[in-house]
Amino acid sequence: MDVAVGIVAQRDNERAQALAASLVDALEREGASVVVDDATGGAVGTSAVPVAAMAGRDLVVSIGGDGTLLFVAREVGSTPILGINLGEVGFLNAVAPDDALGVVTELATELDETGTVEERELARLRATGVEADWTLEPALNEIVVHGPRRGNGGGATVGIDINGQRYAEGHADGVLVATPTGSTAYNLSEGGPLVHPSAEALVVAQMAATESMPPLVVEPTTEITLTVSGTETAYAISDGRNRQRLDPPAEVSVSLANEAVRLVGPQANFFDGLDKLE
């Protein structure tokens, strides 16, 4: 089997590490080339590399919750990813642990025989400075622009322009722009709508605005500009992880990233996942 597979197990999770070891054994018996992430290598006793070094492999398997898959997606870009769900909700991870061996070996065999497998693309967002030279790492869930901190005394004046036309402006904790994938995450907690994964749309939602407009659903190709003022410091944040400090007044452009995330294997049931949301 001429297939290269990377396996990433949720950090400090013995169940994930044990499943990673079983997958390594099964794939290597079939002749596949397999590596695991650095944090898992010692527990599994096989070749280990940084997750970013798995970019360009035929398949990367993420074992854990949606947070683990988000991390993997940041590191491997458009490399095909299969998610095995050890978490509670699992909007991105469709494969149950008991089914993992069968699904992974079947995918590897299909890749070996045909060179391809069925996949679906998940849009990512990119935030860039309009007058400053910076770009955040692409976000699978959301881009957030907010003041120095959440809560009383920590907001900013944020303007929202859609294709060059002003939609809203006012004092708020911040504004977020979410993909359909991210609609069930931060966006939902801020009162934004759920967006079905098959929809081609983005959501723009104010966060605790003093005079708020309803969350706005727009086409993915929409030009979105967020203007921040009325504060000495603000931040643009990608998926709650990558952060860029802003020196207001500042403008942030939010648009589709060039590369989407590619998921392979069975799809998670969106509505079953909703039943698990609190």
PDB file of C-alpha atoms in Angstrom:
ATOM      1  CA  MET A   1       0.000   0.000   0.000  1.00  0.00           C
ATOM      2  CA  ASP A   2       1.521   3.278  -1.146  1.00  0.00           C
ATOM      3  CA  VAL A   3      -0.304   5.629   1.233  1.00  0.00           C
ATOM      4  CA  ALA A   4       1.128   8.106   3.747  1.00  0.00           C
ATOM      5  CA  VAL A   5      -0.970   8.699   6.865  1.00  0.00           C
ATOM      6  CA  GLY A   6      -0.499  11.036   9.827  1.00  0.00           C
ATOM      7  CA  ILE A   7      -2.259  10.444  13.156  1.00  0.00           C
ATOM      8  CA  VAL A   8      -2.827  13.139  15.795  1.00  0.00           C
ATOM      9  CA  ALA A   9      -4.193  12.096  19.201  1.00  0.00           C
ATOM     10  CA  GLN A  10      -5.710  14.499  21.722  1.00  0.00           C
ATOM     11  CA  ARG A  11      -2.971  15.570  24.107  1.00  0.00           C
ATOM     12  CA  ASP A  12      -2.804  13.730  27.457  1.00  0.00           C
ATOM     13  CA  ASN A  13      -5.721  11.474  26.529  1.00  0.00           C
ATOM     14  CA  GLU A  14      -4.880   7.803  27.133  1.00  0.00           C
ATOM     15  CA  ARG A  15      -7.929   6.624  25.204  1.00  0.00           C
ATOM     16  CA  ALA A  16      -6.853   8.639  22.172  1.00  0.00           C
ATOM     17  CA  GLN A  17      -3.289   7.332  22.445  1.00  0.00           C
ATOM     18  CA  ALA A  18      -4.470   3.713  22.654  1.00  0.00           C
ATOM     19  CA  LEU A  19      -6.612   4.166  19.556  1.00  0.00           C
ATOM     20  CA  ALA A  20      -3.686   5.805  17.759  1.00  0.00           C
ATOM     21  CA  ALA A  21      -1.529   2.754  18.555  1.00  0.00           C
ATOM     22  CA  SER A  22      -4.189   0.402  17.166  1.00  0.00           C
ATOM     23  CA  LEU A  23      -4.467   2.454  13.972  1.00  0.00           C
ATOM     24  CA  VAL A  24      -0.697   2.470  13.507  1.00  0.00           C
ATOM     25  CA  ASP A  25      -0.558  -1.324  13.821  1.00  0.00           C
ATOM     26  CA  ALA A  26      -3.468  -1.866  11.412  1.00  0.00           C
ATOM     27  CA  LEU A  27      -2.160   0.539   8.772  1.00  0.00           C
ATOM     28  CA  GLU A  28       1.417  -0.675   8.939  1.00  0.00           C
ATOM     29  CA  ARG A  29       0.216  -4.260   8.477  1.00  0.00           C
ATOM     30  CA  GLU A  30      -1.342  -3.057   5.213  1.00  0.00           C
ATOM     31  CA  GLY A  31       1.945  -1.474   4.160  1.00  0.00           C
ATOM     32  CA  ALA A  32       1.042   2.181   4.743  1.00  0.00           C
ATOM     33  CA  SER A  33       3.610   4.740   5.873  1.00  0.00           C
ATOM     34  CA  VAL A  34       2.418   6.080   9.236  1.00  0.00           C
ATOM     35  CA  VAL A  35       3.632   8.818  11.569  1.00  0.00           C
ATOM     36  CA  VAL A  36       2.099  10.237  14.746  1.00  0.00           C
ATOM     37  CA  ASP A  37       2.400  13.659  16.354  1.00  0.00           C
ATOM     38  CA  ASP A  38       5.284  14.478  18.677  1.00  0.00           C
ATOM     39  CA  ALA A  39       3.154  14.368  21.835  1.00  0.00           C
ATOM     40  CA  THR A  40       1.894  10.868  20.992  1.00  0.00           C
ATOM     41  CA  GLY A  41       5.146   9.359  19.777  1.00  0.00           C
ATOM     42  CA  GLY A  42       6.465   8.364  23.196  1.00  0.00           C
ATOM     43  CA  ALA A  43       3.232   6.620  24.182  1.00  0.00           C
ATOM     44  CA  VAL A  44       2.808   4.799  20.881  1.00  0.00           C
ATOM     45  CA  GLY A  45       6.445   3.978  20.181  1.00  0.00           C
ATOM     46  CA  THR A  46       6.463   4.816  16.477  1.00  0.00           C
ATOM     47  CA  SER A  47       7.802   7.547  14.176  1.00  0.00           C
ATOM     48  CA  ALA A  48       6.759  10.979  15.410  1.00  0.00           C
ATOM     49  CA  VAL A  49       6.831  14.377  13.687  1.00  0.00           C
ATOM     50  CA  PRO A  50       5.389  17.840  14.358  1.00  0.00           C
ATOM     51  CA  VAL A  51       1.778  18.074  13.210  1.00  0.00           C
ATOM     52  CA  ALA A  52       2.732  20.717  10.639  1.00  0.00           C
ATOM     53  CA  ALA A  53       5.071  18.175   9.031  1.00  0.00           C
ATOM     54  CA  MET A  54       2.032  16.035   8.165  1.00  0.00           C
ATOM     55  CA  ALA A  55       0.894  18.592   5.578  1.00  0.00           C
ATOM     56  CA  GLY A  56       0.991  16.979   2.153  1.00  0.00           C
ATOM     57  CA  ARG A  57       0.334  13.436   3.386  1.00  0.00           C
ATOM     58  CA  ASP A  58      -2.503  11.496   1.782  1.00  0.00           C
ATOM     59  CA  LEU A  59      -4.560  11.560   4.972  1.00  0.00           C
ATOM     60  CA  VAL A  60      -4.360  12.919   8.519  1.00  0.00           C
ATOM     61  CA  VAL A  61      -6.486  11.301  11.241  1.00  0.00           C
ATOM     62  CA  SER A  62      -7.548  13.506  14.158  1.00  0.00           C
ATOM     63  CA  ILE A  63      -8.519  11.642  17.348  1.00  0.00           C
ATOM     64  CA  GLY A  64     -10.328  13.745  19.962  1.00  0.00           C
ATOM     65  CA  GLY A  65     -12.942  16.477  19.989  1.00  0.00           C
ATOM     66  CA  ASP A  66     -13.653  19.311  17.601  1.00  0.00           C
ATOM     67  CA  GLY A  67     -10.907  21.335  19.296  1.00  0.00           C
ATOM     68  CA  THR A  68      -8.315  18.745  18.292  1.00  0.00           C
ATOM     69  CA  LEU A  69      -9.531  18.835  14.698  1.00  0.00           C
ATOM     70  CA  LEU A  70      -9.389  22.645  14.668  1.00  0.00           C
ATOM     71  CA  PHE A  71      -5.765  22.431  15.776  1.00  0.00           C
ATOM     72  CA  VAL A  72      -4.955  19.838  13.113  1.00  0.00           C
ATOM     73  CA  ALA A  73      -6.650  21.938  10.421  1.00  0.00           C
ATOM     74  CA  ARG A  74      -4.530  24.970  11.356  1.00  0.00           C
ATOM     75  CA  GLU A  75      -1.359  22.933  11.006  1.00  0.00           C
ATOM     76  CA  VAL A  76      -1.980  20.855   7.855  1.00  0.00           C
ATOM     77  CA  GLY A  77      -3.938  23.272   5.666  1.00  0.00           C
ATOM     78  CA  SER A  78      -5.743  21.562   2.799  1.00  0.00           C
ATOM     79  CA  THR A  79      -4.469  18.041   3.560  1.00  0.00           C
ATOM     80  CA  PRO A  80      -7.486  15.676   3.840  1.00  0.00           C
ATOM     81  CA  ILE A  81      -8.563  15.118   7.468  1.00  0.00           C
ATOM     82  CA  LEU A  82     -10.660  12.385   9.059  1.00  0.00           C
ATOM     83  CA  GLY A  83     -12.094  13.115  12.497  1.00  0.00           C
ATOM     84  CA  ILE A  84     -12.623  10.416  15.135  1.00  0.00           C
ATOM     85  CA  ASN A  85     -14.901  11.695  17.881  1.00  0.00           C
ATOM     86  CA  LEU A  86     -13.960  11.334  21.538  1.00  0.00           C
ATOM     87  CA  GLY A  87     -15.796  14.522  22.514  1.00  0.00           C
ATOM     88  CA  GLU A  88     -19.378  15.372  23.414  1.00  0.00           C
ATOM     89  CA  VAL A  89     -20.824  17.104  20.355  1.00  0.00           C
ATOM     90  CA  GLY A  90     -18.626  16.245  17.385  1.00  0.00           C
ATOM     91  CA  PHE A  91     -19.892  18.492  14.593  1.00  0.00           C
ATOM     92  CA  LEU A  92     -16.627  17.868  12.739  1.00  0.00           C
ATOM     93  CA  ASN A  93     -15.718  14.383  13.942  1.00  0.00           C
ATOM     94  CA  ALA A  94     -18.129  11.860  12.459  1.00  0.00           C
ATOM     95  CA  VAL A  95     -16.443   8.537  13.233  1.00  0.00           C
ATOM     96  CA  ALA A  96     -17.091   6.706  16.506  1.00  0.00           C
ATOM     97  CA  PRO A  97     -14.043   5.070  18.154  1.00  0.00           C
ATOM     98  CA  ASP A  98     -15.489   1.574  17.652  1.00  0.00           C
ATOM     99  CA  ASP A  99     -15.702   2.202  13.903  1.00  0.00           C
ATOM    100  CA  ALA A 100     -12.321   3.882  13.541  1.00  0.00           C
ATOM    101  CA  LEU A 101     -10.213   0.890  12.475  1.00  0.00           C
ATOM    102  CA  GLY A 102     -12.615  -0.109   9.724  1.00  0.00           C
ATOM    103  CA  VAL A 103     -13.165   3.414   8.392  1.00  0.00           C
ATOM    104  CA  VAL A 104      -9.473   4.389   8.391  1.00  0.00           C
ATOM    105  CA  THR A 105      -8.272   1.191   6.705  1.00  0.00           C
ATOM    106  CA  GLU A 106     -11.044   1.414   4.108  1.00  0.00           C
ATOM    107  CA  LEU A 107     -10.095   5.004   3.300  1.00  0.00           C
ATOM    108  CA  ALA A 108      -6.433   4.086   3.040  1.00  0.00           C
ATOM    109  CA  THR A 109      -7.272   1.216   0.694  1.00  0.00           C
ATOM    110  CA  GLU A 110      -9.439   3.489  -1.457  1.00  0.00           C
ATOM    111  CA  LEU A 111      -6.667   6.062  -1.621  1.00  0.00           C
ATOM    112  CA  ASP A 112      -4.184   3.370  -2.633  1.00  0.00           C
ATOM    113  CA  GLU A 113      -6.436   1.969  -5.350  1.00  0.00           C
ATOM    114  CA  THR A 114      -7.953   5.157  -6.792  1.00  0.00           C
ATOM    115  CA  GLY A 115      -5.774   8.014  -5.558  1.00  0.00           C
ATOM    116  CA  THR A 116      -8.751   9.898  -4.176  1.00  0.00           C
ATOM    117  CA  VAL A 117     -11.663   9.718  -1.733  1.00  0.00           C
ATOM    118  CA  GLU A 118     -14.920  11.666  -1.460  1.00  0.00           C
ATOM    119  CA  GLU A 119     -14.485  14.840   0.539  1.00  0.00           C
ATOM    120  CA  ARG A 120     -16.280  18.028   1.513  1.00  0.00           C
ATOM    121  CA  GLU A 121     -14.717  21.450   1.824  1.00  0.00           C
ATOM    122  CA  LEU A 122     -15.209  23.722   4.836  1.00  0.00           C
ATOM    123  CA  ALA A 123     -14.670  27.427   4.245  1.00  0.00           C
ATOM    124  CA  ARG A 124     -12.108  29.303   6.309  1.00  0.00           C
ATOM    125  CA  LEU A 125     -11.816  33.019   7.007  1.00  0.00           C
ATOM    126  CA  ARG A 126      -8.849  35.334   6.767  1.00  0.00           C
ATOM    127  CA  ALA A 127      -8.425  38.624   8.629  1.00  0.00           C
ATOM    128  CA  THR A 128      -6.007  41.261   7.319  1.00  0.00           C
ATOM    129  CA  GLY A 129      -5.130  44.809   8.290  1.00  0.00           C
ATOM    130  CA  VAL A 130      -6.501  47.325   5.789  1.00  0.00           C
ATOM    131  CA  GLU A 131      -3.757  49.878   6.409  1.00  0.00           C
ATOM    132  CA  ALA A 132      -1.366  47.658   8.358  1.00  0.00           C
ATOM    133  CA  ASP A 133       0.753  44.770   7.102  1.00  0.00           C
ATOM    134  CA  TRP A 134      -0.569  41.733   8.975  1.00  0.00           C
ATOM    135  CA  THR A 135      -2.675  38.642   8.276  1.00  0.00           C
ATOM    136  CA  LEU A 136      -3.966  36.169  10.856  1.00  0.00           C
ATOM    137  CA  GLU A 137      -3.847  32.414  10.406  1.00  0.00           C
ATOM    138  CA  PRO A 138      -7.081  31.244   8.681  1.00  0.00           C
ATOM    139  CA  ALA A 139     -10.056  30.539  10.948  1.00  0.00           C
ATOM    140  CA  LEU A 140     -12.377  27.570  10.520  1.00  0.00           C
ATOM    141  CA  ASN A 141     -14.877  28.881  13.096  1.00  0.00           C
ATOM    142  CA  GLU A 142     -14.734  32.657  13.351  1.00  0.00           C
ATOM    143  CA  ILE A 143     -12.842  35.922  13.270  1.00  0.00           C
ATOM    144  CA  VAL A 144     -13.516  38.209  16.250  1.00  0.00           C
ATOM    145  CA  VAL A 145     -12.631  41.884  16.569  1.00  0.00           C
ATOM    146  CA  HIS A 146     -13.110  43.304  20.080  1.00  0.00           C
ATOM    147  CA  GLY A 147     -11.907  45.951  22.491  1.00  0.00           C
ATOM    148  CA  PRO A 148      -9.271  45.538  25.210  1.00  0.00           C
ATOM    149  CA  ARG A 149     -11.439  43.075  27.150  1.00  0.00           C
ATOM    150  CA  ARG A 150     -15.002  41.754  27.445  1.00  0.00           C
ATOM    151  CA  GLY A 151     -17.476  43.321  29.860  1.00  0.00           C
ATOM    152  CA  ASN A 152     -18.007  46.730  31.449  1.00  0.00           C
ATOM    153  CA  GLY A 153     -15.513  49.343  30.301  1.00  0.00           C
ATOM    154  CA  GLY A 154     -13.818  47.013  27.888  1.00  0.00           C
ATOM    155  CA  GLY A 155     -15.644  47.529  24.608  1.00  0.00           C
ATOM    156  CA  ALA A 156     -15.072  49.730  21.594  1.00  0.00           C
ATOM    157  CA  THR A 157     -16.918  51.508  18.831  1.00  0.00           C
ATOM    158  CA  VAL A 158     -17.074  49.038  15.948  1.00  0.00           C
ATOM    159  CA  GLY A 159     -18.433  49.787  12.501  1.00  0.00           C
ATOM    160  CA  ILE A 160     -19.519  47.030  10.096  1.00  0.00           C
ATOM    161  CA  ASP A 161     -19.328  47.677   6.355  1.00  0.00           C
ATOM    162  CA  ILE A 162     -20.797  45.160   3.914  1.00  0.00           C
ATOM    163  CA  ASN A 163     -19.562  45.589   0.336  1.00  0.00           C
ATOM    164  CA  GLY A 164     -18.687  49.175   1.155  1.00  0.00           C
ATOM    165  CA  GLN A 165     -22.039  50.038   2.765  1.00  0.00           C
ATOM    166  CA  ARG A 166     -22.449  50.654   6.480  1.00  0.00           C
ATOM    167  CA  TYR A 167     -24.630  48.035   8.213  1.00  0.00           C
ATOM    168  CA  ALA A 168     -24.084  48.956  11.851  1.00  0.00           C
ATOM    169  CA  GLU A 169     -21.917  51.068  14.114  1.00  0.00           C
ATOM    170  CA  GLY A 170     -21.926  51.469  17.851  1.00  0.00           C
ATOM    171  CA  HIS A 171     -20.379  50.564  21.159  1.00  0.00           C
ATOM    172  CA  ALA A 172     -20.029  46.807  21.644  1.00  0.00           C
ATOM    173  CA  ASP A 173     -17.764  44.240  23.194  1.00  0.00           C
ATOM    174  CA  GLY A 174     -16.902  43.382  19.603  1.00  0.00           C
ATOM    175  CA  VAL A 175     -18.072  41.835  16.336  1.00  0.00           C
ATOM    176  CA  LEU A 176     -17.612  38.298  15.057  1.00  0.00           C
ATOM    177  CA  VAL A 177     -17.757  36.850  11.567  1.00  0.00           C
ATOM    178  CA  ALA A 178     -18.519  33.121  11.548  1.00  0.00           C
ATOM    179  CA  THR A 179     -18.533  30.348   8.964  1.00  0.00           C
ATOM    180  CA  PRO A 180     -21.308  27.714   8.915  1.00  0.00           C
ATOM    181  CA  THR A 181     -18.907  25.498  10.875  1.00  0.00           C
ATOM    182  CA  GLY A 182     -18.464  28.231  13.487  1.00  0.00           C
ATOM    183  CA  SER A 183     -22.166  29.023  13.727  1.00  0.00           C
ATOM    184  CA  THR A 184     -22.539  26.408  16.485  1.00  0.00           C
ATOM    185  CA  ALA A 185     -19.646  27.816  18.518  1.00  0.00           C
ATOM    186  CA  TYR A 186     -18.928  31.395  19.665  1.00  0.00           C
ATOM    187  CA  ASN A 187     -21.545  32.788  17.254  1.00  0.00           C
ATOM    188  CA  LEU A 188     -24.334  30.792  18.910  1.00  0.00           C
ATOM    189  CA  SER A 189     -23.347  31.956  22.381  1.00  0.00           C
ATOM    190  CA  GLU A 190     -23.601  35.570  21.169  1.00  0.00           C
ATOM    191  CA  GLY A 191     -27.135  35.076  19.867  1.00  0.00           C
ATOM    192  CA  GLY A 192     -26.231  34.380  16.247  1.00  0.00           C
ATOM    193  CA  PRO A 193     -28.185  31.918  14.094  1.00  0.00           C
ATOM    194  CA  LEU A 194     -27.404  28.299  13.386  1.00  0.00           C
ATOM    195  CA  VAL A 195     -26.272  27.756   9.797  1.00  0.00           C
ATOM    196  CA  HIS A 196     -26.572  24.344   8.173  1.00  0.00           C
ATOM    197  CA  PRO A 197     -23.175  22.998   7.012  1.00  0.00           C
ATOM    198  CA  SER A 198     -24.382  22.786   3.399  1.00  0.00           C
ATOM    199  CA  ALA A 199     -25.196  26.514   3.270  1.00  0.00           C
ATOM    200  CA  GLU A 200     -22.787  28.860   1.523  1.00  0.00           C
ATOM    201  CA  ALA A 201     -22.975  31.798   3.906  1.00  0.00           C
ATOM    202  CA  LEU A 202     -21.221  33.821   6.591  1.00  0.00           C
ATOM    203  CA  VAL A 203     -22.714  35.338   9.747  1.00  0.00           C
ATOM    204  CA  VAL A 204     -21.848  38.815  11.048  1.00  0.00           C
ATOM    205  CA  ALA A 205     -22.918  39.335  14.672  1.00  0.00           C
ATOM    206  CA  GLN A 206     -22.398  42.113  17.190  1.00  0.00           C
ATOM    207  CA  MET A 207     -21.335  41.143  20.688  1.00  0.00           C
ATOM    208  CA  ALA A 208     -23.228  42.847  23.546  1.00  0.00           C
ATOM    209  CA  ALA A 209     -23.869  46.003  21.538  1.00  0.00           C
ATOM    210  CA  THR A 210     -25.600  48.911  23.261  1.00  0.00           C
ATOM    211  CA  GLU A 211     -27.801  49.490  20.195  1.00  0.00           C
ATOM    212  CA  SER A 212     -27.623  46.269  18.262  1.00  0.00           C
ATOM    213  CA  MET A 213     -28.686  45.268  14.792  1.00  0.00           C
ATOM    214  CA  PRO A 214     -29.788  41.650  14.157  1.00  0.00           C
ATOM    215  CA  PRO A 215     -27.068  39.190  13.107  1.00  0.00           C
ATOM    216  CA  LEU A 216     -26.606  39.398   9.355  1.00  0.00           C
ATOM    217  CA  VAL A 217     -26.201  36.427   6.973  1.00  0.00           C
ATOM    218  CA  VAL A 218     -24.241  37.231   3.811  1.00  0.00           C
ATOM    219  CA  GLU A 219     -22.726  35.440   0.835  1.00  0.00           C
ATOM    220  CA  PRO A 220     -19.198  34.037   1.339  1.00  0.00           C
ATOM    221  CA  THR A 221     -17.752  36.399  -1.276  1.00  0.00           C
ATOM    222  CA  THR A 222     -19.022  39.471   0.578  1.00  0.00           C
ATOM    223  CA  GLU A 223     -16.462  42.166   1.369  1.00  0.00           C
ATOM    224  CA  ILE A 224     -16.628  42.678   5.151  1.00  0.00           C
ATOM    225  CA  THR A 225     -14.745  45.525   6.840  1.00  0.00           C
ATOM    226  CA  LEU A 226     -14.720  46.098  10.611  1.00  0.00           C
ATOM    227  CA  THR A 227     -13.624  49.544  11.812  1.00  0.00           C
ATOM    228  CA  VAL A 228     -12.531  49.934  15.455  1.00  0.00           C
ATOM    229  CA  SER A 229     -12.289  53.232  17.331  1.00  0.00           C
ATOM    230  CA  GLY A 230     -13.017  54.762  20.722  1.00  0.00           C
ATOM    231  CA  THR A 231     -10.399  52.738  22.577  1.00  0.00           C
ATOM    232  CA  GLU A 232      -6.625  52.698  22.893  1.00  0.00           C
ATOM    233  CA  THR A 233      -6.300  48.973  22.270  1.00  0.00           C
ATOM    234  CA  ALA A 234      -8.271  46.321  20.384  1.00  0.00           C
ATOM    235  CA  TYR A 235      -7.664  42.834  19.026  1.00  0.00           C
ATOM    236  CA  ALA A 236      -8.422  40.699  15.997  1.00  0.00           C
ATOM    237  CA  ILE A 237      -8.553  36.995  16.892  1.00  0.00           C
ATOM    238  CA  SER A 238      -8.731  33.892  14.706  1.00  0.00           C
ATOM    239  CA  ASP A 239     -10.509  30.848  16.202  1.00  0.00           C
ATOM    240  CA  GLY A 240      -9.809  32.102  19.718  1.00  0.00           C
ATOM    241  CA  ARG A 241      -6.119  31.377  19.307  1.00  0.00           C
ATOM    242  CA  ASN A 242      -4.178  33.592  16.893  1.00  0.00           C
ATOM    243  CA  ARG A 243      -4.261  37.226  17.997  1.00  0.00           C
ATOM    244  CA  GLN A 244      -3.276  40.539  16.441  1.00  0.00           C
ATOM    245  CA  ARG A 245      -3.149  43.688  18.541  1.00  0.00           C
ATOM    246  CA  LEU A 246      -4.742  46.724  16.918  1.00  0.00           C
ATOM    247  CA  ASP A 247      -3.984  50.417  17.472  1.00  0.00           C
ATOM    248  CA  PRO A 248      -7.329  52.153  16.873  1.00  0.00           C
ATOM    249  CA  PRO A 249      -8.575  53.708  14.769  1.00  0.00           C
ATOM    250  CA  ALA A 250      -8.010  50.551  12.718  1.00  0.00           C
ATOM    251  CA  GLU A 251      -9.716  48.651   9.922  1.00  0.00           C
ATOM    252  CA  VAL A 252      -9.854  44.886   9.549  1.00  0.00           C
ATOM    253  CA  SER A 253     -10.879  43.142   6.345  1.00  0.00           C
ATOM    254  CA  VAL A 254     -12.488  39.687   6.688  1.00  0.00           C
ATOM    255  CA  SER A 255     -12.749  37.452   3.625  1.00  0.00           C
ATOM    256  CA  LEU A 256     -12.593  33.815   2.564  1.00  0.00           C
ATOM    257  CA  ALA A 257      -9.174  32.230   2.865  1.00  0.00           C
ATOM    258  CA  ASN A 258      -7.633  30.744  -0.258  1.00  0.00           C
ATOM    259  CA  GLU A 259      -7.526  27.204   1.138  1.00  0.00           C
ATOM    260  CA  ALA A 260     -10.510  25.369   2.607  1.00  0.00           C
ATOM    261  CA  VAL A 261     -10.357  22.508   5.102  1.00  0.00           C
ATOM    262  CA  ARG A 262     -10.981  19.145   3.436  1.00  0.00           C
ATOM    263  CA  LEU A 263     -12.858  16.546   5.502  1.00  0.00           C
ATOM    264  CA  VAL A 264     -13.113  12.934   4.351  1.00  0.00           C
ATOM    265  CA  GLY A 265     -15.052   9.919   5.556  1.00  0.00           C
ATOM    266  CA  PRO A 266     -18.592   9.836   6.976  1.00  0.00           C
ATOM    267  CA  GLN A 267     -20.294  13.140   7.728  1.00  0.00           C
ATOM    268  CA  ALA A 268     -21.485  14.032  11.201  1.00  0.00           C
ATOM    269  CA  ASN A 269     -25.248  14.343  11.676  1.00  0.00           C
ATOM    270  CA  PHE A 270     -25.788  18.076  12.205  1.00  0.00           C
ATOM    271  CA  PHE A 271     -29.124  17.660  13.972  1.00  0.00           C
ATOM    272  CA  ASP A 272     -27.882  14.936  16.316  1.00  0.00           C
ATOM    273  CA  GLY A 273     -25.134  17.354  17.344  1.00  0.00           C
ATOM    274  CA  LEU A 274     -27.685  20.044  18.140  1.00  0.00           C
ATOM    275  CA  ASP A 275     -29.362  17.743  20.656  1.00  0.00           C
ATOM    276  CA  LYS A 276     -26.124  17.784  22.688  1.00  0.00           C
ATOM    277  CA  LEU A 277     -25.775  21.552  22.850  1.00  0.00           C
ATOM    278  CA  GLU A 278     -26.557  23.112  26.205  1.00  0.00           C
TER     279      GLU A 278
END
